[in-house]
CSV table of C-alpha atoms in Angstrom, one decimal:
chain,number,residue,atom,x,y,z
A,1,UNK,CA,2.3,-76.7,4.7
A,2,UNK,CA,-0.5,-74.9,2.9
A,3,UNK,CA,-3.6,-74.0,4.9
A,4,UNK,CA,-6.9,-74.5,3.1
A,5,UNK,CA,-10.5,-73.5,4.0
A,6,UNK,CA,-13.4,-75.4,2.5
A,7,UNK,CA,-16.0,-73.2,0.8
A,8,UNK,CA,-19.4,-74.7,-0.4
A,9,UNK,CA,-22.1,-72.8,-2.2
A,10,UNK,CA,-25.2,-74.9,-2.6
A,11,UNK,CA,-24.9,-78.5,-3.7
A,12,UNK,CA,-23.0,-78.0,-7.0
A,13,UNK,CA,-20.0,-75.7,-6.1
A,14,UNK,CA,-17.3,-76.3,-3.6
A,15,UNK,CA,-13.7,-75.2,-3.3
A,16,UNK,CA,-10.6,-75.3,-1.1
A,17,UNK,CA,-9.3,-71.8,-0.5
A,18,UNK,CA,-5.6,-71.3,0.0
A,19,UNK,CA,-5.4,-68.1,2.1
A,20,UNK,CA,-1.7,-67.5,1.3
A,21,UNK,CA,-2.5,-67.5,-2.4
A,22,UNK,CA,-5.5,-65.2,-1.9
A,23,UNK,CA,-3.3,-62.8,0.1
A,24,UNK,CA,-0.8,-62.8,-2.8
A,25,UNK,CA,-3.6,-62.0,-5.2
A,26,UNK,CA,-4.6,-59.0,-3.1
A,27,UNK,CA,-1.0,-57.8,-3.0
A,28,UNK,CA,-0.8,-58.1,-6.8
A,29,UNK,CA,-4.0,-56.2,-7.2
A,30,UNK,CA,-2.7,-53.4,-4.9
A,31,UNK,CA,0.6,-53.3,-6.8
A,32,UNK,CA,-1.3,-53.1,-10.2
A,33,UNK,CA,-3.3,-50.2,-8.8
A,34,UNK,CA,-0.1,-48.5,-7.7
A,35,UNK,CA,1.5,-48.9,-11.1
A,36,UNK,CA,-1.7,-47.5,-12.7
A,37,UNK,CA,-1.7,-44.4,-10.4
A,38,UNK,CA,2.0,-43.7,-11.1
A,39,UNK,CA,1.5,-44.2,-14.9
A,40,UNK,CA,-1.4,-41.8,-15.0
A,41,UNK,CA,0.6,-39.2,-13.1
A,42,UNK,CA,3.6,-39.2,-15.5
A,43,UNK,CA,3.8,-36.9,-18.5
A,44,UNK,CA,4.7,-33.4,-19.6
A,45,UNK,CA,2.4,-32.2,-16.8
A,46,UNK,CA,3.4,-34.2,-13.7
A,47,UNK,CA,0.6,-35.2,-11.3
A,48,UNK,CA,1.2,-36.5,-7.8
A,49,UNK,CA,-0.4,-39.9,-6.8
A,50,UNK,CA,-2.7,-38.0,-4.4
A,51,UNK,CA,-3.9,-35.8,-7.3
A,52,UNK,CA,-4.6,-38.8,-9.4
A,53,UNK,CA,-6.5,-40.5,-6.7
A,54,UNK,CA,-8.5,-37.3,-6.2
A,55,UNK,CA,-9.5,-37.5,-9.9
A,56,UNK,CA,-10.5,-41.1,-9.5
A,57,UNK,CA,-12.7,-40.1,-6.6
A,58,UNK,CA,-14.3,-37.3,-8.6
A,59,UNK,CA,-12.9,-34.5,-6.4
A,60,UNK,CA,-9.9,-33.4,-8.4
A,61,UNK,CA,-9.5,-30.1,-10.2
A,62,UNK,CA,-10.9,-29.6,-13.7
A,63,UNK,CA,-7.5,-29.3,-15.2
A,64,UNK,CA,-6.3,-32.5,-13.6
A,65,UNK,CA,-9.5,-34.2,-14.6
A,66,UNK,CA,-9.0,-33.2,-18.2
A,67,UNK,CA,-5.4,-34.5,-18.3
A,68,UNK,CA,-6.3,-37.8,-16.6
A,69,UNK,CA,-9.6,-38.7,-18.2
A,70,UNK,CA,-9.0,-37.4,-21.7
A,71,UNK,CA,-5.3,-38.1,-22.4
A,72,UNK,CA,-3.8,-40.6,-20.0
A,73,UNK,CA,-6.4,-43.0,-18.6
A,74,UNK,CA,-7.4,-44.5,-21.9
A,75,UNK,CA,-3.8,-45.5,-22.6
A,76,UNK,CA,-3.3,-47.0,-19.2
A,77,UNK,CA,-6.6,-48.9,-19.3
A,78,UNK,CA,-5.7,-50.3,-22.7
A,79,UNK,CA,-2.3,-51.5,-21.4
A,80,UNK,CA,-4.0,-53.1,-18.4
A,81,UNK,CA,-6.7,-54.9,-20.5
A,82,UNK,CA,-4.1,-56.0,-23.1
A,83,UNK,CA,-1.7,-57.3,-20.5
A,84,UNK,CA,-4.3,-59.3,-18.7
A,85,UNK,CA,-5.7,-60.7,-21.9
A,86,UNK,CA,-2.3,-61.9,-23.2
A,87,UNK,CA,-1.4,-63.4,-19.9
A,88,UNK,CA,-4.6,-65.4,-19.6
A,89,UNK,CA,-4.3,-66.5,-23.2
A,90,UNK,CA,-0.8,-67.8,-22.5
A,91,UNK,CA,-1.9,-69.7,-19.4
A,92,UNK,CA,-4.7,-71.3,-21.5
A,93,UNK,CA,-2.3,-72.3,-24.3
A,94,UNK,CA,0.2,-73.8,-21.9
A,95,UNK,CA,-2.7,-75.9,-20.4
A,96,UNK,CA,-4.2,-77.1,-23.6
A,97,UNK,CA,-0.9,-77.8,-25.4
A,98,UNK,CA,0.6,-79.1,-22.2
A,99,UNK,CA,3.8,-77.3,-22.9
A,100,UNK,CA,5.6,-74.7,-20.7
A,101,UNK,CA,6.9,-72.8,-23.7
A,102,UNK,CA,3.4,-72.2,-25.3
A,103,UNK,CA,2.3,-68.6,-25.4
A,104,UNK,CA,0.6,-66.4,-28.1
A,105,UNK,CA,3.8,-65.1,-29.5
A,106,UNK,CA,5.8,-68.3,-29.2
A,107,UNK,CA,3.4,-70.4,-31.2
A,108,UNK,CA,2.6,-67.7,-33.8
A,109,UNK,CA,-0.9,-66.7,-32.6
A,110,UNK,CA,0.3,-63.1,-32.1
A,111,UNK,CA,1.7,-63.1,-35.6
A,112,UNK,CA,-1.6,-64.3,-37.1
A,113,UNK,CA,-3.5,-61.7,-35.2
A,114,UNK,CA,-1.0,-59.1,-36.6
A,115,UNK,CA,-1.7,-60.1,-40.2
A,116,UNK,CA,-5.4,-59.6,-39.6
A,117,UNK,CA,-5.1,-56.2,-37.9
A,118,UNK,CA,-2.5,-54.8,-40.3
A,119,UNK,CA,-4.8,-55.8,-43.2
A,120,UNK,CA,-7.5,-53.6,-41.8
A,121,UNK,CA,-5.2,-50.8,-40.8
A,122,UNK,CA,-3.4,-50.8,-44.2
A,123,UNK,CA,-6.4,-51.1,-46.6
A,124,UNK,CA,-9.1,-49.4,-44.7
A,125,UNK,CA,-7.4,-46.2,-43.5
A,126,UNK,CA,-7.6,-42.7,-45.1
A,127,UNK,CA,-4.7,-40.2,-45.5
A,128,UNK,CA,-5.4,-38.9,-42.0
A,129,UNK,CA,-4.9,-42.5,-40.7
A,130,UNK,CA,-8.6,-42.7,-39.7
A,131,UNK,CA,-10.3,-46.0,-40.3
A,132,UNK,CA,-13.0,-46.0,-43.1
A,133,UNK,CA,-14.7,-49.0,-41.4
A,134,UNK,CA,-16.0,-49.7,-37.9
A,135,UNK,CA,-13.3,-50.1,-35.3
A,136,UNK,CA,-14.9,-53.4,-34.4
A,137,UNK,CA,-13.3,-54.9,-37.5
A,138,UNK,CA,-9.8,-54.6,-36.1
A,139,UNK,CA,-10.2,-57.2,-33.3
A,140,UNK,CA,-12.5,-59.3,-35.5
A,141,UNK,CA,-9.8,-59.5,-38.2
A,142,UNK,CA,-7.1,-60.2,-35.5
A,143,UNK,CA,-9.2,-63.1,-34.2
A,144,UNK,CA,-9.6,-64.6,-37.7
A,145,UNK,CA,-5.8,-64.4,-38.3
A,146,UNK,CA,-5.0,-65.9,-34.9
A,147,UNK,CA,-7.6,-68.7,-35.4
A,148,UNK,CA,-5.9,-69.7,-38.6
A,149,UNK,CA,-2.6,-70.2,-36.8
A,150,UNK,CA,-4.3,-72.1,-34.0
A,151,UNK,CA,-5.9,-74.4,-36.5
A,152,UNK,CA,-2.5,-75.0,-38.2
A,153,UNK,CA,-0.9,-75.6,-34.8
A,154,UNK,CA,-3.5,-78.3,-33.9
A,155,UNK,CA,-3.1,-79.9,-37.3
A,156,UNK,CA,0.7,-80.2,-36.9
A,157,UNK,CA,0.9,-81.0,-33.2
A,158,UNK,CA,-2.2,-83.1,-32.3
A,159,UNK,CA,-1.4,-84.7,-29.0
A,160,UNK,CA,1.5,-83.9,-26.8
A,161,UNK,CA,4.3,-82.0,-28.4
A,162,UNK,CA,7.9,-81.6,-27.2
A,163,UNK,CA,9.2,-78.1,-26.3
A,164,UNK,CA,11.7,-78.1,-29.1
A,165,UNK,CA,9.2,-79.1,-31.8
A,166,UNK,CA,6.8,-76.4,-30.5
A,167,UNK,CA,9.6,-73.8,-30.8
A,168,UNK,CA,10.3,-74.9,-34.4
A,169,UNK,CA,6.6,-74.7,-35.3
A,170,UNK,CA,6.4,-71.3,-33.6
A,171,UNK,CA,9.4,-70.0,-35.5
A,172,UNK,CA,8.0,-71.2,-38.7
A,173,UNK,CA,4.6,-69.6,-38.1
A,174,UNK,CA,6.2,-66.4,-36.9
A,175,UNK,CA,8.4,-66.0,-39.9
A,176,UNK,CA,5.5,-66.8,-42.2
A,177,UNK,CA,3.2,-64.2,-40.6
A,178,UNK,CA,6.0,-61.6,-40.5
A,179,UNK,CA,6.5,-62.1,-44.2
A,180,UNK,CA,2.8,-61.8,-44.8
A,181,UNK,CA,2.6,-58.6,-42.7
A,182,UNK,CA,5.5,-57.0,-44.5
A,183,UNK,CA,4.0,-57.9,-47.9
A,184,UNK,CA,0.7,-56.3,-46.9
A,185,UNK,CA,2.4,-53.1,-45.8
A,186,UNK,CA,4.5,-53.1,-49.0
A,187,UNK,CA,1.6,-53.3,-51.4
A,188,UNK,CA,-0.6,-51.0,-49.3
A,189,UNK,CA,-0.8,-47.2,-49.6
A,190,UNK,CA,2.3,-45.3,-48.4
A,191,UNK,CA,0.5,-43.1,-45.9
A,192,UNK,CA,-0.6,-46.2,-43.9
A,193,UNK,CA,2.9,-47.8,-43.7
A,194,UNK,CA,4.2,-45.6,-40.8
A,195,UNK,CA,1.1,-46.2,-38.8
A,196,UNK,CA,1.3,-50.0,-39.3
A,197,UNK,CA,5.1,-50.1,-38.5
A,198,UNK,CA,4.5,-48.1,-35.3
A,199,UNK,CA,1.7,-50.4,-34.3
A,200,UNK,CA,3.9,-53.5,-34.8
A,201,UNK,CA,6.4,-52.3,-32.2
A,202,UNK,CA,3.8,-52.7,-29.5
A,203,UNK,CA,3.2,-49.0,-28.9
A,204,UNK,CA,0.2,-47.8,-26.9
A,205,UNK,CA,0.8,-44.2,-27.9
A,206,UNK,CA,-2.4,-42.4,-29.1
A,207,UNK,CA,-4.8,-44.7,-27.4
A,208,UNK,CA,-8.3,-43.3,-27.0
A,209,UNK,CA,-11.7,-44.1,-25.4
A,210,UNK,CA,-13.1,-45.6,-28.6
A,211,UNK,CA,-10.4,-48.3,-28.5
A,212,UNK,CA,-11.1,-49.0,-24.9
A,213,UNK,CA,-14.9,-49.2,-25.6
A,214,UNK,CA,-14.3,-51.8,-28.3
A,215,UNK,CA,-11.8,-53.9,-26.4
A,216,UNK,CA,-13.5,-53.8,-23.0
A,217,UNK,CA,-16.6,-55.9,-24.0
A,218,UNK,CA,-14.2,-58.6,-25.3
A,219,UNK,CA,-12.5,-58.8,-21.9
A,220,UNK,CA,-15.8,-58.5,-20.0
A,221,UNK,CA,-17.1,-61.6,-21.9
A,222,UNK,CA,-14.0,-63.7,-22.3
A,223,UNK,CA,-12.4,-63.4,-18.9
A,224,UNK,CA,-15.5,-64.6,-16.9
A,225,UNK,CA,-15.7,-67.5,-19.4
A,226,UNK,CA,-12.0,-68.2,-18.8
A,227,UNK,CA,-12.7,-68.5,-15.0
A,228,UNK,CA,-15.7,-70.8,-15.6
A,229,UNK,CA,-13.4,-73.2,-17.5
A,230,UNK,CA,-10.7,-73.0,-14.8
A,231,UNK,CA,-12.1,-76.1,-13.0
A,232,UNK,CA,-12.2,-78.1,-16.2
A,233,UNK,CA,-8.6,-77.2,-16.8
A,234,UNK,CA,-7.6,-78.6,-13.4
A,235,UNK,CA,-9.3,-81.9,-14.2
A,236,UNK,CA,-7.9,-82.1,-17.8
A,237,UNK,CA,-4.3,-81.8,-16.4
A,238,UNK,CA,-4.8,-85.3,-14.9
A,239,UNK,CA,-5.1,-86.8,-18.3
A,240,UNK,CA,-7.9,-87.5,-20.8
A,241,UNK,CA,-8.8,-90.9,-19.4
A,242,UNK,CA,-9.3,-89.7,-15.8
A,243,UNK,CA,-11.1,-86.5,-17.0
A,244,UNK,CA,-13.5,-88.6,-19.0
A,245,UNK,CA,-14.1,-90.9,-16.1
A,246,UNK,CA,-15.0,-87.9,-14.0
A,247,UNK,CA,-17.6,-86.8,-16.5
A,248,UNK,CA,-15.6,-84.3,-18.4
A,249,UNK,CA,-15.4,-83.9,-22.2
A,250,UNK,CA,-11.7,-83.1,-22.8
A,251,UNK,CA,-11.8,-82.6,-26.5
A,252,UNK,CA,-14.7,-80.2,-26.5
A,253,UNK,CA,-13.3,-78.3,-23.5
A,254,UNK,CA,-9.9,-78.0,-25.2
A,255,UNK,CA,-11.5,-76.6,-28.3
A,256,UNK,CA,-13.5,-74.0,-26.3
A,257,UNK,CA,-10.5,-73.0,-24.2
A,258,UNK,CA,-8.5,-72.6,-27.4
A,259,UNK,CA,-11.2,-70.4,-28.9
A,260,UNK,CA,-11.1,-68.2,-25.7
A,261,UNK,CA,-7.3,-68.0,-25.8
A,262,UNK,CA,-7.4,-67.1,-29.4
A,263,UNK,CA,-10.0,-64.4,-29.0
A,264,UNK,CA,-8.2,-62.9,-26.0
A,265,UNK,CA,-4.9,-62.7,-27.8
A,266,UNK,CA,-6.5,-61.4,-31.0
A,267,UNK,CA,-8.4,-58.6,-29.2
A,268,UNK,CA,-5.3,-57.5,-27.3
A,269,UNK,CA,-3.0,-57.5,-30.3
A,270,UNK,CA,-5.5,-55.6,-32.4
A,271,UNK,CA,-5.0,-52.4,-30.4
A,272,UNK,CA,-1.5,-52.6,-28.7
A,273,UNK,CA,0.4,-54.4,-31.4
A,274,UNK,CA,2.8,-57.3,-31.1
A,275,UNK,CA,3.8,-57.2,-27.5
A,276,UNK,CA,5.6,-60.5,-26.9
A,277,UNK,CA,6.6,-62.6,-23.9
A,278,UNK,CA,3.7,-61.5,-21.6
A,279,UNK,CA,1.8,-64.7,-22.2
A,280,UNK,CA,5.0,-66.7,-21.5
A,281,UNK,CA,6.4,-64.9,-18.4
A,282,UNK,CA,3.2,-64.0,-16.5
A,283,UNK,CA,1.8,-67.6,-16.2
A,284,UNK,CA,5.2,-69.0,-15.2
A,285,UNK,CA,5.6,-66.3,-12.5
A,286,UNK,CA,2.0,-66.9,-11.3
A,287,UNK,CA,2.7,-70.6,-10.8
A,288,UNK,CA,5.6,-69.8,-8.6
A,289,UNK,CA,3.4,-67.4,-6.5
A,290,UNK,CA,0.0,-69.1,-6.2
A,291,UNK,CA,0.5,-72.7,-7.5
A,292,UNK,CA,-0.9,-74.6,-10.4
A,293,UNK,CA,-4.6,-74.5,-9.6
A,294,UNK,CA,-6.2,-72.5,-12.4
A,295,UNK,CA,-8.8,-70.8,-10.1
A,296,UNK,CA,-5.9,-68.9,-8.6
A,297,UNK,CA,-3.5,-69.1,-11.5
A,298,UNK,CA,-5.7,-67.2,-14.0
A,299,UNK,CA,-6.3,-64.1,-11.9
A,300,UNK,CA,-2.6,-64.0,-10.8
A,301,UNK,CA,-1.6,-64.3,-14.4
A,302,UNK,CA,-4.0,-61.5,-15.5
A,303,UNK,CA,-2.7,-59.2,-12.7
A,304,UNK,CA,1.0,-59.9,-13.6
A,305,UNK,CA,0.3,-59.4,-17.3
A,306,UNK,CA,-1.4,-56.0,-16.6
A,307,UNK,CA,1.6,-55.0,-14.3
A,308,UNK,CA,4.1,-56.0,-17.0
A,309,UNK,CA,2.5,-54.0,-19.8
A,310,UNK,CA,1.6,-50.9,-17.7
A,311,UNK,CA,5.1,-51.0,-16.1
A,312,UNK,CA,6.8,-51.3,-19.5
A,313,UNK,CA,4.7,-48.4,-20.8
A,314,UNK,CA,5.6,-46.3,-17.8
A,315,UNK,CA,9.4,-47.0,-18.2
A,316,UNK,CA,9.2,-46.4,-21.9
A,317,UNK,CA,7.8,-42.9,-21.2
A,318,UNK,CA,10.3,-42.0,-18.5
A,319,UNK,CA,13.7,-43.6,-19.2
A,320,UNK,CA,14.5,-41.7,-22.3
A,321,UNK,CA,12.1,-38.7,-22.1
A,322,UNK,CA,11.1,-36.9,-24.2
A,323,UNK,CA,11.7,-39.8,-26.5
A,324,UNK,CA,9.3,-42.7,-26.0
A,325,UNK,CA,10.2,-46.4,-26.2
A,326,UNK,CA,7.3,-48.7,-27.1
A,327,UNK,CA,6.3,-51.1,-24.4
A,328,UNK,CA,6.8,-54.1,-26.6
A,329,UNK,CA,10.5,-53.3,-27.1
A,330,UNK,CA,11.2,-53.1,-23.3
A,331,UNK,CA,9.3,-56.3,-22.6
A,332,UNK,CA,11.3,-58.1,-25.3
A,333,UNK,CA,14.5,-57.0,-23.6
A,334,UNK,CA,13.5,-58.9,-20.5
A,335,UNK,CA,11.5,-61.7,-22.2
A,336,UNK,CA,14.1,-62.9,-24.7
A,337,UNK,CA,16.6,-64.0,-22.0
A,338,UNK,CA,13.8,-65.5,-19.9
A,339,UNK,CA,12.7,-67.5,-22.9
A,340,UNK,CA,16.2,-68.9,-23.5
A,341,UNK,CA,16.4,-69.8,-19.8
A,342,UNK,CA,13.1,-71.7,-20.1
A,343,UNK,CA,14.3,-73.5,-23.2
A,344,UNK,CA,17.5,-74.6,-21.4
A,345,UNK,CA,15.5,-75.7,-18.4
A,346,UNK,CA,13.1,-77.7,-20.5
A,347,UNK,CA,16.0,-79.4,-22.3
A,348,UNK,CA,17.6,-80.4,-19.0
A,349,UNK,CA,14.2,-81.7,-17.7
């Protein structure tokens, strides 16, 4: 039996707090911080967790501070931001499409974002692989590419769509975007091909503070908006008729939620590449832990997504050192069997 506490702020906001779910959120946040500390400490120069925490507190040595702040922390923060963004995007897509198999990579949104990002990387990079345009254009192009796929998805699947039809649409969109991406790389200058191919594997290698500075405002704007819409999502899950009777505007809210999900996925993909299955696995695991209420589901999904990408990046740097396996490859090893299980479960249901 769940135990709830009523919370009321003024006359317009009230909520029931599930303390078990809140405790799980705190545990997930603590575990995410632990993974971050371990990730920052791993490298050619090993740092103990205590040394890393000292640097975070501003009392570490100059050498440790240089290693953490210049070389490692941007990479870990980018993994955290991208994982959280992909997970929340997946939770939103599952809510709007009302399909448990919906996620940015399953429905082709990630592929569309990849086309946009690869276009900028391929045609606007010099021989030193430096962009000749503002870094802002990478997430902007990714958003445009992802938005095109979302528009096509809505066109072909207006209303409720079966899991198998969604899978077929996703496969079609993914194959089309892969073909477009490969064609862009093929006709582009040779010196940009390797950079684009490495990016497509979901590698966070070479991340820097400039990328964090561009991606962080997207997250700072979009995640609070996502939590604002969490209450509307709870109402919309009851059906459009009841939601309208309660004063909601389901069609408008679905469109806004889709735009937020598209922007989150596009921003994440623009800098970490095509990391799949995070938007599928994290929301499902979050539902098992904290329930289906989106006020708790979204932060739990964000934390789990961050843990997945940071953990995959950590394992990729340690399992086969000095070789480095891209985070996207390791997540795919886990995600593919999980997707097949969900497909089988949906078929039985």
